[in-house]
CSV table of C-alpha atoms in Angstrom, one decimal:
chain,number,residue,atom,x,y,z
N,19,MET,CA,0.0,0.0,0.0
N,20,SER,CA,1.3,3.4,-1.0
N,21,LEU,CA,0.7,6.4,1.2
N,22,THR,CA,1.7,8.7,-1.6
N,23,GLY,CA,-0.8,7.1,-4.0
N,24,LEU,CA,-3.6,7.3,-1.4
N,25,VAL,CA,-3.0,11.0,-0.8
N,26,LEU,CA,-2.9,11.7,-4.5
N,27,GLN,CA,-6.1,9.8,-5.0
N,28,PHE,CA,-7.8,11.6,-2.2
N,29,ALA,CA,-6.8,15.0,-3.6
N,30,TYR,CA,-8.0,14.1,-7.0
N,31,ARG,CA,-11.4,12.9,-5.8
N,32,LEU,CA,-11.8,16.1,-3.8
N,33,GLN,CA,-11.2,18.1,-6.9
N,34,ARG,CA,-13.4,16.1,-9.2
N,35,HIS,CA,-16.5,15.6,-7.0
N,36,THR,CA,-18.7,18.6,-6.4
N,37,ARG,CA,-21.4,19.8,-4.0
N,38,PHE,CA,-23.7,22.7,-5.0
N,39,GLY,CA,-21.4,23.4,-8.0
N,40,TRP,CA,-18.2,23.6,-6.0
N,41,PRO,CA,-15.5,20.9,-5.8
N,42,LEU,CA,-15.2,19.3,-2.4
N,43,ALA,CA,-11.6,20.6,-2.2
N,44,ARG,CA,-13.0,24.1,-2.2
N,45,TRP,CA,-15.5,23.4,0.5
N,46,LEU,CA,-12.9,21.8,2.7
N,47,GLY,CA,-10.5,24.7,2.1
N,48,LEU,CA,-13.2,27.1,3.1
N,49,LEU,CA,-13.9,25.2,6.2
N,50,LEU,CA,-10.2,25.2,7.2
N,51,PHE,CA,-10.0,28.9,6.3
N,52,VAL,CA,-12.9,29.8,8.5
N,53,GLY,CA,-11.6,27.6,11.3
N,54,ALA,CA,-8.1,29.3,11.1
N,55,GLY,CA,-9.7,32.7,11.1
N,56,TRP,CA,-11.9,31.9,14.1
N,57,ALA,CA,-8.9,30.5,15.9
N,58,LEU,CA,-6.9,33.7,15.3
N,59,PHE,CA,-9.8,35.8,16.5
N,60,ARG,CA,-10.8,33.8,19.6
N,61,TRP,CA,-7.6,32.1,20.5
N,62,TRP,CA,-5.1,34.8,19.7
N,63,HIS,CA,-3.7,34.5,23.3
N,64,PHE,CA,-3.3,30.7,22.8
N,65,ALA,CA,-0.5,30.7,20.3
N,66,TRP,CA,-0.1,27.0,19.6
N,67,GLN,CA,-3.8,26.3,18.9
N,68,SER,CA,-4.0,29.2,16.5
N,69,ALA,CA,-0.8,28.2,14.8
N,70,LEU,CA,-2.0,24.6,14.5
N,71,LEU,CA,-5.2,25.5,12.6
N,72,VAL,CA,-3.4,28.1,10.4
N,73,GLY,CA,-0.7,25.5,9.7
N,74,LEU,CA,-3.3,22.9,8.7
N,75,PHE,CA,-4.9,25.3,6.3
N,76,LEU,CA,-1.5,26.2,4.7
N,77,ALA,CA,-0.5,22.5,4.6
N,78,TYR,CA,-3.8,21.7,2.8
N,79,LEU,CA,-3.2,24.3,0.2
N,80,LEU,CA,0.3,23.0,-0.4
N,81,LEU,CA,-0.9,19.4,-0.6
N,82,LEU,CA,-3.5,20.4,-3.3
N,83,ALA,CA,-0.9,22.3,-5.3
N,84,TRP,CA,1.6,19.4,-5.1
N,85,ALA,CA,-1.0,16.8,-6.1
N,86,ALA,CA,-2.1,19.0,-9.1
N,87,ARG,CA,1.4,19.6,-10.2
N,88,ALA,CA,2.1,15.8,-10.1
N,89,GLY,CA,-1.0,15.1,-12.2
N,90,TYR,CA,-2.4,13.2,-9.2
N,91,VAL,CA,-0.2,10.2,-10.1
N,92,HIS,CA,3.2,9.0,-9.0
N,93,PHE,CA,5.2,7.6,-11.9
N,94,VAL,CA,8.7,6.2,-11.5
N,95,PRO,CA,10.5,5.6,-14.7
N,96,GLY,CA,12.3,2.3,-15.1
N,97,SER,CA,14.1,0.2,-17.8
N,98,HIS,CA,12.6,-0.8,-21.1
N,99,PRO,CA,10.2,-3.7,-21.0
N,100,ASP,CA,12.4,-6.7,-20.3
N,101,ARG,CA,12.6,-9.4,-22.9
N,102,ALA,CA,15.3,-11.4,-21.2
N,103,SER,CA,12.8,-12.9,-18.8
N,104,ASP,CA,10.2,-13.4,-21.5
N,105,PRO,CA,11.9,-13.6,-24.9
N,106,GLU,CA,8.8,-14.8,-26.7
N,107,GLU,CA,7.9,-12.8,-29.8
N,108,LEU,CA,4.6,-11.1,-29.3
N,109,PRO,CA,2.2,-10.5,-32.2
N,110,PRO,CA,2.0,-6.8,-33.3
N,111,LEU,CA,-1.1,-4.9,-32.6
N,112,ARG,CA,-3.6,-5.1,-35.5
N,113,PRO,CA,-5.2,-1.9,-36.7
N,114,GLU,CA,-8.1,-0.9,-34.3
N,115,GLU,CA,-7.2,-3.7,-31.9
N,116,PRO,CA,-8.1,-2.3,-28.4
N,117,VAL,CA,-5.8,-2.9,-25.4
N,118,LEU,CA,-7.3,-2.4,-22.0
N,119,VAL,CA,-5.6,0.2,-19.8
N,120,ARG,CA,-6.1,2.6,-16.9
N,121,ALA,CA,-5.5,6.0,-18.6
N,122,SER,CA,-4.7,9.4,-17.2
N,123,GLY,CA,-4.3,12.6,-19.2
N,124,TRP,CA,-6.2,15.4,-21.1
N,125,PHE,CA,-9.4,13.9,-22.6
N,126,THR,CA,-11.6,15.7,-25.1
N,127,VAL,CA,-15.1,15.3,-26.5
N,128,MET,CA,-16.6,17.8,-28.9
N,129,ASP,CA,-15.2,21.2,-27.8
N,130,GLN,CA,-14.7,20.2,-24.2
N,131,GLU,CA,-11.4,19.2,-22.5
N,132,ARG,CA,-10.9,17.6,-19.0
N,133,TYR,CA,-8.0,16.1,-17.1
N,134,PHE,CA,-9.0,12.7,-15.8
N,135,VAL,CA,-7.0,10.2,-13.8
N,136,ASP,CA,-7.2,6.4,-13.7
N,137,VAL,CA,-10.0,6.1,-16.3
N,138,GLU,CA,-11.1,2.6,-17.4
N,139,ALA,CA,-10.1,2.8,-21.0
N,140,ALA,CA,-8.7,1.2,-24.1
N,141,ILE,CA,-6.0,2.3,-26.5
N,142,GLU,CA,-5.9,1.4,-30.2
N,143,THR,CA,-4.0,2.4,-33.3
N,144,VAL,CA,-6.0,2.9,-36.6
N,145,ALA,CA,-4.7,2.1,-40.1
N,146,THR,CA,-3.4,5.7,-40.5
N,147,ARG,CA,-1.2,5.1,-37.4
N,148,GLU,CA,-3.2,7.6,-35.3
N,149,HIS,CA,-3.4,6.5,-31.7
N,150,ILE,CA,-6.7,6.8,-29.8
N,151,VAL,CA,-7.3,6.4,-26.0
N,152,MET,CA,-11.0,5.8,-25.3
N,153,GLY,CA,-12.2,6.2,-21.8
N,154,ARG,CA,-15.6,5.9,-20.2
N,155,ILE,CA,-16.4,8.1,-17.1
N,156,LEU,CA,-19.1,6.7,-14.8
N,157,PRO,CA,-21.0,8.7,-12.2
N,158,THR,CA,-19.6,8.2,-8.7
N,159,ARG,CA,-20.0,9.7,-5.2
N,160,PHE,CA,-17.4,10.6,-2.7
N,161,LEU,CA,-17.6,11.1,1.1
N,162,LEU,CA,-21.5,10.8,0.7
N,163,LEU,CA,-21.6,14.5,-0.2
N,164,GLY,CA,-19.7,14.9,-3.5
N,165,ARG,CA,-21.0,13.8,-6.8
N,166,TRP,CA,-19.2,13.5,-10.1
N,167,PRO,CA,-20.6,16.2,-12.4
N,168,PRO,CA,-23.2,14.6,-14.8
N,169,SER,CA,-21.8,16.7,-17.7
N,170,ASP,CA,-18.4,14.9,-17.3
N,171,THR,CA,-19.8,11.4,-17.6
N,172,GLY,CA,-19.7,9.3,-20.8
N,173,TRP,CA,-17.1,8.6,-23.4
N,174,TRP,CA,-14.0,10.8,-23.6
N,175,TYR,CA,-11.0,10.5,-26.0
N,176,ILE,CA,-7.3,11.3,-26.4
N,177,PHE,CA,-6.1,11.5,-30.0
N,178,PHE,CA,-2.4,11.8,-30.9
N,179,GLN,CA,-0.5,11.5,-34.1
N,180,PRO,CA,2.8,9.6,-34.5
N,181,ALA,CA,4.6,12.9,-35.3
N,182,THR,CA,3.5,14.5,-32.0
N,183,ILE,CA,5.1,11.8,-29.8
N,184,GLN,CA,8.3,13.1,-28.2
N,185,GLU,CA,9.2,10.6,-25.5
N,186,ILE,CA,8.0,7.2,-24.2
N,187,HIS,CA,9.1,6.0,-20.8
N,188,SER,CA,8.2,2.7,-19.2
N,189,GLY,CA,8.0,2.4,-15.4
N,190,ARG,CA,5.5,2.0,-12.6
N,191,LEU,CA,2.6,4.2,-11.8
N,192,THR,CA,0.9,4.5,-8.4
N,193,PHE,CA,-2.6,5.9,-7.8
N,194,GLY,CA,-4.5,5.0,-4.7
N,195,ALA,CA,-3.3,1.7,-3.1
N,196,ARG,CA,-2.3,0.1,-6.5
N,197,THR,CA,1.0,0.2,-8.3
N,198,ARG,CA,1.0,-1.0,-11.8
N,199,PRO,CA,3.4,-1.3,-14.7
N,200,ALA,CA,2.9,1.7,-16.9
N,201,LEU,CA,3.9,3.9,-19.9
N,202,ARG,CA,4.3,7.6,-19.9
N,203,VAL,CA,3.8,9.1,-23.4
N,204,LEU,CA,4.9,12.7,-23.8
N,205,TYR,CA,3.3,14.3,-26.9
N,206,ALA,CA,2.9,17.8,-28.3
N,207,PRO,CA,-0.6,18.5,-29.4
N,208,ASP,CA,0.5,21.9,-30.7
N,209,ALA,CA,3.7,23.9,-31.0
N,210,ASP,CA,3.3,25.6,-27.6
N,211,SER,CA,2.5,22.7,-25.3
N,212,ARG,CA,3.7,19.2,-24.2
N,213,ARG,CA,1.4,16.8,-22.4
N,214,PRO,CA,1.8,13.4,-20.8
N,215,ILE,CA,-0.5,10.4,-21.1
N,216,TYR,CA,-0.1,7.7,-18.5
N,217,LEU,CA,-1.2,4.2,-19.4
N,218,ALA,CA,-1.2,1.7,-16.6
N,219,PHE,CA,-1.6,-2.1,-17.3
N,220,GLU,CA,-2.7,-5.1,-15.4
N,221,ASP,CA,-0.9,-7.4,-17.9
N,222,PRO,CA,2.8,-6.8,-18.6
N,223,THR,CA,2.4,-8.5,-22.0
N,224,ALA,CA,-0.2,-5.9,-23.0
N,225,LEU,CA,2.3,-3.2,-22.0
N,226,ARG,CA,5.0,-4.8,-24.2
N,227,ARG,CA,2.7,-4.9,-27.2
N,228,VAL,CA,1.6,-1.2,-26.8
N,229,TRP,CA,5.3,-0.3,-26.2
N,230,ASP,CA,6.3,-2.0,-29.4
N,231,ASP,CA,3.5,-0.4,-31.3
N,232,LEU,CA,4.3,3.1,-30.1
N,233,HIS,CA,8.0,2.5,-30.7
N,234,LEU,CA,7.3,2.2,-34.4
N,235,ASP,CA,6.6,6.0,-34.5
N,236,ALA,CA,8.7,7.7,-31.8
N,237,PRO,CA,12.0,8.0,-30.0
N,238,VAL,CA,12.1,6.0,-26.8
N,239,SER,CA,13.5,7.2,-23.5
N,240,ALA,CA,14.2,5.4,-20.2
N,241,ALA,CA,15.7,6.2,-16.9
N,242,PRO,CA,19.5,5.8,-16.7
């Protein structure tokens, strides 16, 4: 069990689940802010109690900022997929053959764009070599109060062309209590931005097949 992964998962769920149109993260921040202000007003002569609540509020803001900067996932790069332990030649992916993954990244549908984490998804490559990640967002609740916004449910997609792939790293990704083998694909959707896609796998063989397929189009990087 990973404490880091659980903290990142908690922060993500606070940001994605809402109550009365506000993310739970904002409601909790407001509660801590009011508590810190009340402590400064009523307990100004009790320095340690006031400092404790103010410190909790500041620590909460720092935690949210750190989790958002990390993309709510903890990815540790590793070596390339090891063929020494499994030298069997694997069949290449066929056009439009889906591979099940847990995907994190910037998804789009129509003119909307959202950053989602640990989405139940599939990745496939069409005949033109365009890569597509297809994820389905289901309605969920969190802490009995927060609900996933209905407008964000349904099918969402990531499209990326071979020419936009800049780096591919293999490693392990932690979100919540689970650590899975994963790929981090860095791509450039336009000239001014670079974005990561995280693909976590239950099956190392599936990871190898997707790695080989993406490797046909892009340079490959790994940790030293």
